[in-house]
Tab-separated table of C-alpha atoms in Angstrom:
chain	number	residue	atom	x	y	z
A	1	MET	CA	57.025	33.550	47.719
A	2	SER	CA	60.409	32.584	49.053
A	3	GLY	CA	62.463	32.611	52.639
A	4	PRO	CA	65.801	34.923	52.719
A	5	ALA	CA	67.842	34.232	50.016
A	6	ALA	CA	71.821	35.077	49.490
A	7	ASP	CA	74.992	34.720	47.394
A	8	LEU	CA	78.740	33.675	48.321
A	9	SER	CA	79.837	37.175	48.546
A	10	GLY	CA	82.335	37.690	51.441
A	11	TRP	CA	82.732	34.066	51.915
A	12	SER	CA	86.174	32.406	52.853
A	13	VAL	CA	87.348	28.810	50.795
A	14	ALA	CA	89.512	26.610	52.017
A	15	PRO	CA	89.676	22.497	52.702
A	16	PHE	CA	89.313	20.855	55.550
A	17	THR	CA	90.385	17.296	56.077
A	18	GLY	CA	88.335	15.282	59.407
A	19	GLY	CA	88.617	11.874	60.008
A	20	GLU	CA	88.574	10.292	56.497
A	21	TYR	CA	86.811	12.434	54.831
A	22	THR	CA	88.036	16.333	53.205
A	23	HIS	CA	85.091	18.569	52.196
A	24	ASP	CA	85.343	22.653	51.086
A	25	VAL	CA	84.543	24.566	53.735
A	26	TYR	CA	83.440	28.230	53.719
A	27	ARG	CA	84.359	30.691	56.538
A	28	LYS	CA	82.437	34.532	57.899
A	29	GLY	CA	81.794	36.030	60.182
A	30	SER	CA	83.594	37.019	63.982
A	31	GLY	CA	82.538	35.597	67.877
A	32	PRO	CA	81.503	32.784	68.986
A	33	GLY	CA	81.915	29.824	66.537
A	34	VAL	CA	78.829	27.889	64.802
A	35	VAL	CA	79.166	25.291	62.535
A	36	LEU	CA	76.541	25.745	59.977
A	37	ILE	CA	75.644	22.201	58.201
A	38	PRO	CA	73.470	22.232	54.611
A	39	GLU	CA	70.374	21.059	53.810
A	40	ILE	CA	69.352	18.765	50.858
A	41	PRO	CA	70.374	19.937	47.799
A	42	GLY	CA	73.483	21.973	49.808
A	43	MET	CA	74.268	25.239	50.665
A	44	HIS	CA	71.268	27.214	48.910
A	45	PRO	CA	71.196	30.360	48.599
A	46	GLY	CA	68.560	29.727	51.704
A	47	VAL	CA	71.508	28.329	53.691
A	48	LEU	CA	73.304	31.023	52.694
A	49	ALA	CA	71.150	33.547	54.345
A	50	LEU	CA	70.090	31.526	56.991
A	51	GLY	CA	74.616	32.077	57.681
A	52	ASN	CA	74.366	35.265	56.244
A	53	HIS	CA	71.821	36.103	59.740
A	54	LEU	CA	74.254	34.288	61.814
A	55	VAL	CA	77.592	36.418	61.209
A	56	ASP	CA	75.162	39.350	61.483
A	57	ASN	CA	74.168	38.897	65.265
A	58	GLY	CA	77.781	38.176	65.787
A	59	PHE	CA	79.062	34.007	65.317
A	60	THR	CA	82.103	33.160	63.580
A	61	VAL	CA	80.344	30.178	60.852
A	62	ALA	CA	81.814	27.722	59.113
A	63	ILE	CA	79.428	25.335	56.156
A	64	PRO	CA	81.103	22.399	55.338
A	65	SER	CA	79.774	21.677	51.379
A	66	LEU	CA	78.882	17.810	52.196
A	67	PHE	CA	77.084	17.624	48.700
A	68	GLY	CA	75.837	19.745	46.080
A	69	THR	CA	77.153	23.038	44.711
A	70	PRO	CA	77.176	25.671	46.522
A	71	GLY	CA	75.862	28.967	45.424
A	72	ARG	CA	73.209	27.008	42.936
A	73	ALA	CA	69.317	27.368	43.809
A	74	VAL	CA	66.919	24.943	44.601
A	75	SER	CA	64.887	23.325	41.768
A	76	ALA	CA	63.170	19.689	41.615
A	77	GLY	CA	65.144	17.840	39.788
A	78	TYR	CA	68.457	19.327	41.689
A	79	VAL	CA	66.626	18.150	44.664
A	80	ALA	CA	66.200	15.070	43.305
A	81	THR	CA	69.386	14.118	41.997
A	82	THR	CA	71.516	15.795	45.632
A	83	LEU	CA	69.417	13.270	47.519
A	84	ALA	CA	69.566	9.907	45.928
A	85	ARG	CA	73.284	10.718	45.783
A	86	ALA	CA	73.440	11.295	49.410
A	87	CYS	CA	71.200	8.266	50.765
A	88	VAL	CA	73.456	6.169	49.148
A	89	ALA	CA	76.692	7.440	50.262
A	90	ARG	CA	77.982	6.226	52.905
A	91	GLU	CA	79.614	8.998	54.586
A	92	PHE	CA	75.753	9.846	55.722
A	93	ALA	CA	73.923	5.862	55.755
A	94	ALA	CA	71.161	7.794	55.377
A	95	MET	CA	68.835	3.989	56.056
A	96	ALA	CA	70.648	3.287	59.258
A	97	THR	CA	69.857	2.417	62.645
A	98	ASN	CA	71.580	2.807	65.520
A	99	LYS	CA	74.681	3.947	63.142
A	100	GLN	CA	77.911	5.986	64.200
A	101	ARG	CA	78.078	7.992	60.641
A	102	PRO	CA	81.352	8.449	59.297
A	103	VAL	CA	80.624	12.732	58.941
A	104	SER	CA	80.095	12.591	62.315
A	105	VAL	CA	84.019	12.512	62.780
A	106	PHE	CA	84.128	14.872	60.074
A	107	LEU	CA	82.598	17.228	62.211
A	108	ARG	CA	83.638	17.291	65.685
A	109	ALA	CA	86.992	17.733	64.035
A	110	LEU	CA	85.855	21.069	62.758
A	111	ALA	CA	83.838	21.952	65.822
A	112	ARG	CA	87.479	21.269	67.230
A	113	ASP	CA	88.847	23.448	64.636
A	114	LEU	CA	86.472	26.335	64.477
A	115	ASN	CA	86.089	26.175	68.640
A	116	ALA	CA	90.512	27.174	68.862
A	117	SER	CA	89.781	29.728	65.976
A	118	THR	CA	86.894	31.182	67.442
A	119	PRO	CA	85.856	33.383	70.910
A	120	GLY	CA	84.113	31.542	74.083
A	121	LYS	CA	84.115	28.030	75.107
A	122	GLY	CA	82.335	25.737	72.787
A	123	VAL	CA	80.759	26.107	69.555
A	124	GLY	CA	77.224	25.547	68.083
A	125	VAL	CA	75.890	22.935	65.147
A	126	ILE	CA	72.977	23.659	63.851
A	127	GLY	CA	71.568	20.926	61.208
A	128	GLN	CA	68.656	20.701	58.473
A	129	CYS	CA	66.824	17.848	57.042
A	130	LEU	CA	69.492	15.581	56.113
A	131	THR	CA	72.195	16.300	58.203
A	132	GLY	CA	69.823	17.583	61.041
A	133	GLY	CA	70.999	14.067	63.241
A	134	PHE	CA	74.008	15.243	63.410
A	135	ALA	CA	74.554	18.266	64.943
A	136	LEU	CA	73.676	15.645	68.103
A	137	ALA	CA	76.622	14.055	67.113
A	138	ALA	CA	78.236	16.448	67.068
A	139	ALA	CA	78.119	17.395	70.753
A	140	VAL	CA	79.631	14.027	71.743
A	141	ASP	CA	82.513	16.833	71.780
A	142	ASP	CA	83.159	18.730	74.261
A	143	SER	CA	83.745	21.947	72.368
A	144	VAL	CA	80.132	21.644	71.331
A	145	LEU	CA	77.646	23.724	73.151
A	146	ALA	CA	74.891	24.522	71.633
A	147	PRO	CA	73.806	22.327	68.782
A	148	VAL	CA	70.182	22.668	67.071
A	149	LEU	CA	68.558	20.200	65.216
A	150	SER	CA	66.639	21.103	62.322
A	151	GLN	CA	64.072	18.828	60.702
A	152	PRO	CA	65.926	15.817	61.832
A	153	SER	CA	65.415	13.389	58.148
A	154	VAL	CA	68.156	10.497	58.985
A	155	PRO	CA	66.994	7.769	59.367
A	156	LEU	CA	64.568	7.926	56.425
A	157	PRO	CA	61.486	7.723	57.839
A	158	LEU	CA	60.180	4.334	56.003
A	159	THR	CA	59.813	1.917	58.752
A	160	ALA	CA	58.567	2.050	62.637
A	161	ALA	CA	62.142	1.545	64.078
A	162	GLN	CA	63.040	4.000	61.265
A	163	ARG	CA	60.615	6.687	62.635
A	164	ARG	CA	62.109	6.068	66.179
A	165	ASP	CA	65.725	6.188	66.011
A	166	PRO	CA	67.181	9.469	66.802
A	167	GLY	CA	69.315	9.691	64.024
A	168	LEU	CA	72.994	8.897	65.934
A	169	SER	CA	74.085	5.680	67.731
A	170	GLU	CA	73.379	4.477	70.852
A	171	THR	CA	77.267	5.073	72.103
A	172	GLU	CA	76.723	8.523	71.032
A	173	LEU	CA	73.019	9.226	72.287
A	174	SER	CA	75.306	7.887	75.906
A	175	VAL	CA	77.626	10.054	75.937
A	176	VAL	CA	74.870	12.826	74.754
A	177	THR	CA	73.076	12.263	77.216
A	178	GLY	CA	75.502	12.106	79.701
A	179	ARG	CA	77.188	15.306	78.998
A	180	CYS	CA	73.098	16.795	79.597
A	181	ALA	CA	73.011	15.510	82.703
A	182	ASN	CA	76.517	15.978	84.538
A	183	ASP	CA	77.670	19.154	82.465
A	184	GLY	CA	74.920	21.148	81.825
A	185	LEU	CA	74.266	20.206	77.989
A	186	CYS	CA	71.379	21.162	76.298
A	187	ALA	CA	70.019	20.788	72.845
A	188	MET	CA	67.524	22.461	70.554
A	189	GLY	CA	65.015	20.486	68.027
A	190	LEU	CA	62.907	21.849	65.639
A	191	ARG	CA	59.695	20.449	63.308
A	192	PHE	CA	56.855	21.380	61.498
A	193	SER	CA	53.762	19.278	63.189
A	194	ALA	CA	52.534	17.427	59.646
A	195	ASP	CA	56.218	16.745	58.895
A	196	ARG	CA	56.053	12.892	56.886
A	197	MET	CA	59.921	13.352	56.854
A	198	VAL	CA	60.898	14.156	60.817
A	199	PRO	CA	58.093	11.906	62.403
A	200	ARG	CA	57.126	12.923	65.983
A	201	GLU	CA	58.650	9.293	67.477
A	202	ARG	CA	61.977	10.511	66.979
A	203	PHE	CA	61.436	13.595	68.752
A	204	HIS	CA	59.485	11.969	71.873
A	205	ALA	CA	62.496	9.794	71.795
A	206	LEU	CA	64.625	12.114	71.984
A	207	LYS	CA	62.661	13.555	74.771
A	208	GLU	CA	62.178	10.598	77.170
A	209	ARG	CA	66.740	10.337	76.883
A	210	LEU	CA	67.359	13.955	77.355
A	211	GLY	CA	64.401	15.202	79.175
A	212	ASP	CA	64.698	18.988	80.046
A	213	ALA	CA	68.309	19.395	77.816
A	214	PHE	CA	66.538	18.588	74.970
A	215	GLU	CA	64.035	21.978	73.863
A	216	VAL	CA	61.458	20.856	71.379
A	217	VAL	CA	60.157	23.580	68.544
A	218	GLU	CA	56.948	22.092	66.610
A	219	ILE	CA	55.250	24.496	64.355
A	220	ASP	CA	51.658	23.749	63.072
A	221	SER	CA	51.381	22.829	59.623
A	222	GLY	CA	48.019	20.565	60.112
A	223	PRO	CA	44.977	21.290	57.900
A	224	GLY	CA	43.742	25.084	58.297
A	225	ASN	CA	46.715	26.448	60.822
A	226	ALA	CA	46.896	30.327	60.677
A	227	TYR	CA	49.948	31.146	58.828
A	228	GLY	CA	48.838	28.561	55.854
A	229	PHE	CA	52.023	26.074	56.262
A	230	GLY	CA	51.538	23.716	53.631
A	231	ARG	CA	51.447	20.261	53.982
A	232	MET	CA	54.932	19.807	52.265
A	233	ALA	CA	56.430	22.297	54.805
A	234	HIS	CA	60.118	21.494	55.886
A	235	SER	CA	62.789	23.875	56.117
A	236	VAL	CA	62.157	25.321	59.503
A	237	LEU	CA	64.954	28.346	59.699
A	238	THR	CA	65.267	28.551	55.444
A	239	GLU	CA	62.035	28.201	52.620
A	240	GLU	CA	59.831	28.480	55.387
A	241	VAL	CA	61.039	31.893	57.115
A	242	ARG	CA	59.342	34.974	56.317
A	243	GLU	CA	60.735	37.740	58.285
A	244	VAL	CA	57.604	39.273	59.928
A	245	ASP	CA	56.639	39.756	63.472
A	246	GLY	CA	54.884	37.026	64.732
A	247	HIS	CA	55.426	34.650	61.996
A	248	PRO	CA	56.498	31.024	63.359
A	249	ALA	CA	59.621	29.555	61.102
A	250	TYR	CA	61.256	33.538	62.093
A	251	GLU	CA	59.894	33.171	65.792
A	252	ALA	CA	61.783	29.689	65.558
A	253	ARG	CA	64.591	32.267	64.144
A	254	LYS	CA	64.999	33.977	66.442
A	255	ARG	CA	64.514	31.388	69.431
A	256	VAL	CA	67.995	29.514	67.748
A	257	VAL	CA	69.881	32.953	67.566
A	258	GLU	CA	68.738	33.276	71.503
A	259	PHE	CA	69.496	29.532	72.425
A	260	LEU	CA	72.548	30.203	70.178
A	261	THR	CA	74.088	32.980	71.919
A	262	GLU	CA	72.981	32.459	75.535
A	263	ARG	CA	74.997	28.796	75.304
A	264	LEU	CA	78.152	30.186	73.656
A	265	SER	CA	78.283	33.394	75.622
A	266	ARG	CA	78.716	32.164	79.226
């Protein structure tokens, strides 16, 4: 059994340029804007289902296709190939610490563009897996009011420094910290407790800097956990969701929708 899935039906697509990069952006819905950044290996059926869920809850969703083939189903080979390409891409700087990644400039421009065409005073940004921390980097821009970091895995946690690294540069984090302290910005972070790709040290570092402005949702995936999550459980908002009340990933997805609604409907 896997999480919800959907196809490309109803999504419009057009290229968008921000900074030095151009990517196709898929859009759908009405209401406040949410930039939904895909996880590895790309805009797979689970990401599209999450996008549809956000649309059904009253949001305009923009999904930038940063890697992979939109609509293609997940397979082990597809994941491995896409991850290998992404890890060496300058745009993502997957191994670097204290790094302002070029993709953040693109995402800030996309957030501003989405904000200009949707109601409300700002937009949300959801990052996942490789792109999880990009959501917080996007919040350097005032248009972003609700960053959500789902299983943020960059920089890949091979060393102690990489495990502690928050996934953005100190300059960017200082701006975000200032927005949390002075402007009421809040962020969310989600992870499975046993997920080695998303080290607890990273969340501790973010909590130290952002304090109560950083809401953490941690789902027990340790041995013998009540819902049978495996030690490889990773994708909180897509693959691991079962649409049953009380299921931790389902409840986490509900909380994300509540968070977006609270922050963007003011």
